[in-house]
């Protein structure tokens, strides 16, 4: 008996022990088990299509695969061309009916481009497989599709008001960002609930109800060049490198330790000349030990849990930059970045509903992961329009964004069942109150 079969039997036994599922919900769970092999085949198929963000043809091909699956379920699909934001585009699929409007969010791209050595689905054992994007997040997309298929078989989907958005540039967002996320933001308008299918903390006992936003920052410094023996003279000052060091240390002294706030200088260059590419985040510097540095640059990220926290941090950082040492000057700029998804009562209620579905299925409790462990994701862009959101409910595993990205295949049917029952209950009873 395979490990997957043993897990399925244990899950089935747990469901019988739980005894709190309706006949329709038991049918949903049984459908997921019966069709798990089909879901695994779909997962292998899409993982084997390279869809690194810059591989536009590959992203579109994965989009076509999922579009066909959704069209068979009665969705009207549309490909939103990404030329305006320099990416492949997005898949939008609408199943407009009456009832609560539910937005389901996935993405088609991965971090593994065509030149990556990591290209194919590889079965490790009965319950484990490796592959590019297998958990981030093609597995989550397959969980979504599997839950919708179960709902169709139960005759529930035909009454549900669902819109699906699978973006093609989640791993490397197009620019301008407003154009790159326009389709997602438009789909969120009027939605009562949004669910993101990222792998989140990669633990089925946890889900995401809050995400910190992220934005990039860059500090550029100019100093007065001179012979090093004259540094600190009143008419020469401290040079660009000391000024940059002052700024970075003041960031640490003023801001480190605030809950949910982090800021990281990822690249630092300084010298007589500096050549820095802010897109590729790489560069070079030239200087001499006996010359006071004229230029310095640092680039990093800033993460916060609310817009207000972002605003306070940016103001503090700007004040620090403006207080220049003698004969130096500095500027700081911030990019648009990903917005935060602050915790809300609606998010907590939806998680409670998801947790109840999990416990009724005999799959254990689900609690909220700390937002400090939840990175930025597309779901944050809809937080301004949708007040009831969860994320991190996709396929689980470990080592995403690495060539060891691995899925725990036993969580494919369990995550799909949880979602099918949750969506069934939303369709039947409405959003959590």
XYZ file of C-alpha atoms in Angstrom:
433
model
C 0.000 0.000 0.000
C 1.438 3.397 -1.009
C 1.963 6.243 1.452
C -0.591 8.347 -0.426
C -3.163 5.532 -0.138
C -2.458 5.189 3.574
C -2.917 8.936 4.043
C -6.170 8.835 2.065
C -7.494 5.967 4.215
C -6.529 7.776 7.391
C -8.224 10.934 6.156
C -11.332 8.943 5.274
C -11.373 7.378 8.746
C -10.936 10.811 10.332
C -13.853 12.156 8.308
C -16.091 9.351 9.572
C -14.949 10.048 13.102
C -15.599 13.776 12.736
C -19.238 13.168 11.844
C -20.050 16.859 11.285
C -20.075 16.936 7.491
C -23.288 17.134 5.524
C -23.965 14.486 2.843
C -22.945 17.013 0.170
C -19.700 17.759 2.007
C -18.900 14.056 2.343
C -19.478 13.754 -1.394
C -17.069 16.630 -2.009
C -14.356 14.934 0.046
C -14.942 11.607 -1.681
C -14.690 13.267 -5.101
C -11.341 14.797 -4.207
C -9.959 11.402 -3.155
C -11.337 9.670 -6.242
C -9.836 12.241 -8.603
C -6.538 12.884 -6.816
C -4.583 11.069 -9.538
C -6.002 13.522 -12.093
C -4.891 16.444 -9.954
C -1.406 14.959 -9.676
C -1.259 14.548 -13.445
C -2.291 18.182 -13.929
C 0.351 19.268 -11.429
C 3.072 17.344 -13.250
C 1.936 18.754 -16.586
C 2.125 22.404 -15.564
C 5.346 22.022 -13.568
C 6.987 20.616 -16.697
C 6.179 23.807 -18.623
C 8.883 26.357 -17.887
C 7.137 29.576 -16.918
C 9.861 31.752 -15.513
C 8.490 35.279 -15.448
C 10.585 36.347 -18.432
C 9.566 33.285 -20.468
C 6.441 34.874 -21.879
C 5.581 31.908 -24.100
C 5.806 29.533 -21.149
C 3.658 31.732 -18.920
C 1.028 31.916 -21.656
C 1.136 28.142 -22.150
C 0.484 27.485 -18.444
C -2.316 30.041 -18.698
C -3.840 28.094 -21.604
C -3.773 24.859 -19.600
C -5.621 26.403 -16.661
C -7.967 28.333 -18.958
C -9.058 25.058 -20.542
C -9.710 23.559 -17.099
C -11.792 26.557 -16.072
C -13.719 26.704 -19.338
C -14.798 23.078 -18.822
C -16.206 24.228 -15.484
C -18.310 26.913 -17.151
C -16.021 29.917 -16.646
C -15.621 32.626 -19.272
C -11.870 33.151 -19.644
C -9.878 36.119 -20.870
C -6.144 36.641 -21.385
C -5.072 40.127 -20.304
C -2.087 41.008 -22.479
C 0.930 42.243 -20.522
C 2.604 44.415 -23.161
C 1.667 47.580 -21.269
C 3.693 46.422 -18.247
C 6.375 44.418 -20.090
C 5.225 40.947 -19.031
C 3.304 38.022 -20.527
C -0.058 38.919 -18.997
C -2.716 37.396 -16.754
C -5.523 34.847 -16.901
C -8.932 36.075 -15.710
C -11.843 33.624 -15.520
C -15.345 34.693 -14.488
C -18.287 32.578 -13.357
C -20.789 35.317 -12.601
C -23.897 34.255 -10.728
C -25.874 35.584 -7.777
C -24.642 35.182 -4.239
C -21.434 36.260 -2.516
C -18.692 37.274 -4.938
C -15.564 35.161 -4.343
C -12.162 36.088 -5.774
C -9.645 33.246 -6.080
C -6.014 34.277 -6.687
C -3.124 32.310 -8.150
C -0.106 32.954 -10.341
C 1.357 31.265 -13.400
C 5.007 32.272 -13.272
C 7.965 30.930 -11.308
C 11.415 32.204 -10.367
C 13.050 29.560 -12.592
C 13.827 30.963 -16.033
C 14.640 28.995 -19.198
C 18.354 28.873 -18.353
C 17.766 27.379 -14.901
C 19.085 23.834 -14.374
C 15.827 23.082 -12.520
C 13.200 22.346 -15.165
C 11.201 19.165 -14.559
C 8.811 17.421 -12.174
C 10.609 14.612 -10.362
C 8.869 12.059 -8.178
C 10.980 11.419 -5.075
C 8.697 8.849 -3.439
C 4.989 8.124 -3.067
C 4.273 11.319 -1.166
C 7.041 13.689 -2.321
C 7.974 15.389 -5.574
C 10.351 18.141 -6.614
C 9.897 20.642 -9.393
C 10.146 24.322 -10.350
C 7.169 26.160 -8.915
C 5.587 22.971 -7.602
C 4.490 24.709 -4.395
C 5.021 28.349 -5.433
C 2.503 28.155 -6.769
C 1.404 25.741 -9.435
C 0.359 23.355 -6.679
C -1.905 26.039 -5.236
C -3.466 26.585 -8.647
C -4.180 22.839 -8.855
C -5.747 22.899 -5.373
C -8.031 25.683 -6.592
C -9.021 23.780 -9.741
C -9.580 20.554 -7.790
C -11.900 22.248 -5.315
C -13.929 23.837 -8.132
C -14.221 20.462 -9.894
C -15.568 18.856 -6.729
C -18.095 21.673 -6.356
C -19.218 21.199 -9.951
C -19.810 17.480 -9.441
C -21.887 18.262 -6.352
C -24.041 20.651 -8.410
C -22.968 23.617 -6.294
C -20.617 25.484 -8.637
C -23.370 26.338 -11.106
C -24.864 28.642 -8.464
C -21.587 30.209 -7.303
C -20.338 33.714 -8.108
C -16.593 33.216 -8.584
C -13.843 35.112 -10.379
C -10.337 33.688 -10.759
C -7.217 35.754 -11.429
C -3.900 34.029 -12.126
C -1.204 36.633 -12.633
C 1.775 36.082 -14.901
C 4.326 38.204 -13.055
C 3.979 37.618 -9.332
C 7.633 36.664 -8.976
C 8.929 39.678 -10.924
C 6.246 42.327 -11.234
C 5.883 44.352 -14.397
C 6.164 48.120 -14.516
C 4.386 50.340 -13.963
C 3.067 48.302 -11.062
C -0.325 50.023 -11.262
C -0.777 48.638 -14.784
C 0.593 45.222 -13.829
C -2.006 44.803 -11.068
C -4.932 46.595 -12.720
C -6.692 43.353 -13.722
C -6.432 41.985 -10.181
C -7.616 45.200 -8.539
C -10.517 45.442 -10.992
C -11.560 41.872 -10.214
C -11.545 42.671 -6.483
C -14.098 45.444 -6.776
C -17.380 44.136 -5.470
C -15.846 40.926 -4.103
C -17.008 39.811 -0.673
C -14.167 37.346 -0.110
C -10.680 36.817 -1.529
C -8.610 33.649 -1.170
C -4.957 33.336 -2.183
C -3.495 29.916 -2.951
C 0.164 30.556 -2.125
C 1.975 27.932 -0.064
C 2.451 30.523 2.686
C 4.372 29.143 5.672
C 4.320 25.670 4.029
C 2.578 24.151 7.049
C -1.036 22.897 6.736
C -1.639 23.872 10.359
C -1.161 27.532 9.425
C -2.775 30.026 7.065
C -2.162 33.690 6.315
C -4.500 36.442 7.498
C -1.981 39.292 7.356
C 1.013 40.064 5.178
C 3.612 42.740 5.504
C 4.019 44.932 2.476
C 7.398 45.588 0.958
C 9.014 48.441 -0.910
C 12.516 49.114 -2.124
C 14.612 52.088 -1.061
C 17.839 53.595 -2.334
C 20.187 56.056 -0.668
C 22.702 57.986 -2.777
C 25.439 60.040 -1.122
C 27.880 62.624 -2.444
C 30.977 63.734 -0.581
C 33.921 66.040 -1.202
C 36.887 64.186 -2.767
C 40.311 64.912 -1.300
C 43.537 63.279 -0.208
C 42.803 60.847 2.611
C 45.230 62.616 4.917
C 42.905 65.615 4.961
C 39.661 63.800 5.860
C 37.694 65.385 8.728
C 39.110 68.858 7.960
C 36.458 71.529 8.355
C 36.514 72.384 4.647
C 36.544 68.740 3.453
C 34.309 66.814 5.811
C 33.750 63.098 6.173
C 33.313 61.723 2.661
C 30.522 59.673 1.147
C 31.280 56.344 2.827
C 31.210 57.723 6.381
C 27.981 59.551 5.579
C 26.377 56.375 4.254
C 27.577 54.485 7.329
C 26.028 57.166 9.549
C 22.720 56.893 7.715
C 22.513 53.104 7.881
C 23.473 53.011 11.545
C 20.905 55.702 12.350
C 18.236 53.604 10.589
C 19.177 50.773 12.935
C 19.250 52.935 16.052
C 15.947 54.692 15.359
C 13.841 51.897 13.863
C 15.172 48.452 14.807
C 12.959 46.551 17.208
C 9.599 47.970 16.163
C 7.092 45.140 15.818
C 6.625 43.886 12.238
C 9.018 46.488 10.801
C 12.207 45.417 9.045
C 14.614 47.223 6.741
C 17.578 45.607 5.103
C 20.455 47.185 3.143
C 21.096 44.445 0.610
C 23.684 46.192 -1.578
C 26.277 48.828 -0.613
C 28.875 50.435 -2.891
C 31.255 53.343 -2.279
C 34.360 54.958 -3.699
C 35.617 57.610 -6.082
C 33.189 56.344 -8.720
C 30.152 54.084 -8.395
C 28.259 52.341 -11.179
C 25.008 50.847 -9.876
C 22.148 49.170 -11.783
C 19.010 49.496 -9.616
C 17.074 46.982 -11.722
C 19.622 44.181 -11.603
C 20.796 45.279 -8.121
C 24.440 44.985 -9.083
C 27.288 47.339 -9.802
C 30.932 48.224 -9.313
C 32.954 50.817 -7.462
C 36.433 52.246 -7.881
C 38.426 53.984 -5.204
C 41.801 54.274 -3.559
C 42.749 53.963 0.063
C 44.337 57.409 -0.029
C 41.337 59.193 -1.557
C 38.225 60.364 0.322
C 35.216 58.665 -1.263
C 33.058 60.926 -3.417
C 30.103 58.589 -4.005
C 28.225 55.885 -2.129
C 24.961 54.062 -2.668
C 22.894 51.581 -0.686
C 19.782 49.738 -1.816
C 17.470 47.644 0.321
C 13.920 46.756 1.230
C 11.466 47.974 3.841
C 8.652 45.789 5.210
C 5.708 46.893 7.331
C 2.271 45.630 8.346
C 0.225 48.757 7.639
C 0.320 51.843 5.455
C 0.629 53.957 8.597
C 3.701 52.007 9.681
C 5.208 52.487 6.218
C 4.535 56.229 6.389
C 6.178 56.603 9.806
C 9.235 54.598 8.779
C 9.711 56.524 5.541
C 9.428 59.841 7.363
C 12.028 58.773 9.928
C 14.386 57.513 7.228
C 14.024 60.755 5.269
C 14.798 62.811 8.375
C 17.945 60.761 9.006
C 19.119 61.170 5.425
C 18.566 64.924 5.527
C 20.776 65.420 8.608
C 23.990 65.218 6.594
C 27.523 65.272 7.927
C 29.724 68.205 6.984
C 30.348 68.594 3.223
C 28.153 65.625 2.265
C 24.672 65.404 0.842
C 22.305 62.471 0.430
C 18.936 61.571 -1.073
C 16.579 58.656 -0.456
C 13.967 57.314 -2.861
C 11.307 54.624 -2.418
C 9.585 52.489 -5.045
C 5.891 51.595 -5.108
C 6.375 48.020 -3.875
C 3.714 45.638 -2.574
C 1.083 47.018 -0.190
C 0.502 45.425 3.207
C -2.459 43.244 4.076
C -3.255 44.287 7.616
C -5.157 41.871 9.873
C -8.920 42.452 9.952
C -11.854 40.952 11.804
C -13.158 39.674 8.486
C -9.911 37.812 7.828
C -10.052 36.247 11.283
C -13.654 35.143 10.759
C -12.846 33.568 7.394
C -9.913 31.719 8.947
C -12.252 30.455 11.683
C -14.580 29.148 8.981
C -11.660 27.448 7.196
C -10.450 26.000 10.505
C -13.916 24.591 11.193
C -14.008 22.956 7.767
C -10.594 21.412 8.441
C -11.624 20.066 11.848
C -14.887 18.709 10.467
C -12.875 16.860 7.832
C -10.700 15.374 10.550
C -7.659 17.300 9.304
C -6.859 19.237 12.476
C -6.860 22.892 13.403
C -5.593 25.811 11.338
C -4.358 28.986 12.981
C -2.927 32.254 11.689
C 0.793 32.473 11.076
C 2.546 35.588 12.310
C 2.809 38.156 9.510
C 6.553 38.267 10.155
C 6.745 34.874 8.420
C 4.477 35.857 5.529
C 6.171 37.562 2.604
C 4.589 39.879 0.074
C 2.061 38.403 -2.362
C -0.570 39.427 -4.896
C -3.415 39.078 -2.405
C -2.207 42.251 -0.684
C -3.239 44.334 -3.693
C -6.911 43.572 -3.022
C -6.834 44.289 0.709
C -8.077 47.835 0.118
C -11.238 46.555 -1.580
C -11.897 43.220 0.143
C -12.199 43.021 3.911
C -12.418 39.234 4.216
C -9.254 37.456 3.036
C -7.114 34.412 3.703
C -4.028 33.177 1.889
C -1.415 30.456 2.210
C -3.859 27.581 1.587
C -2.130 25.986 -1.397
C 0.030 22.880 -1.718
C 2.529 22.507 1.104
C 6.204 21.575 1.009
C 9.561 23.239 1.504
C 12.487 25.054 -0.122
C 10.477 27.116 -2.592
C 12.550 29.484 -4.775
C 15.411 26.959 -4.675
C 16.398 24.017 -6.852
C 15.214 21.780 -4.020
C 11.616 23.038 -4.139
C 9.655 20.059 -2.857
C 5.961 19.263 -2.419
C 4.345 17.104 0.225
C 1.883 15.402 -2.107
C -0.209 14.114 0.785
C -1.375 17.700 1.282
C -2.802 17.940 -2.248
C -6.052 16.095 -1.417
C -6.271 17.472 2.126
C -5.851 21.113 1.055
C -8.318 20.584 -1.784
C -10.938 19.111 0.563
C -10.583 21.962 3.012
C -11.111 24.476 0.223
C -14.033 22.619 -1.359
C -15.891 22.464 1.949
C -15.097 26.094 2.772
C -16.386 27.306 -0.606
C -19.467 25.089 -0.281
C -20.296 26.645 3.083
C -19.754 30.169 1.782
C -22.066 29.435 -1.149
C -24.686 27.978 1.171
C -24.529 30.391 4.107
C -22.760 33.478 2.784
C -19.580 35.184 4.021
C -18.625 34.703 7.672
C -20.323 37.143 10.018
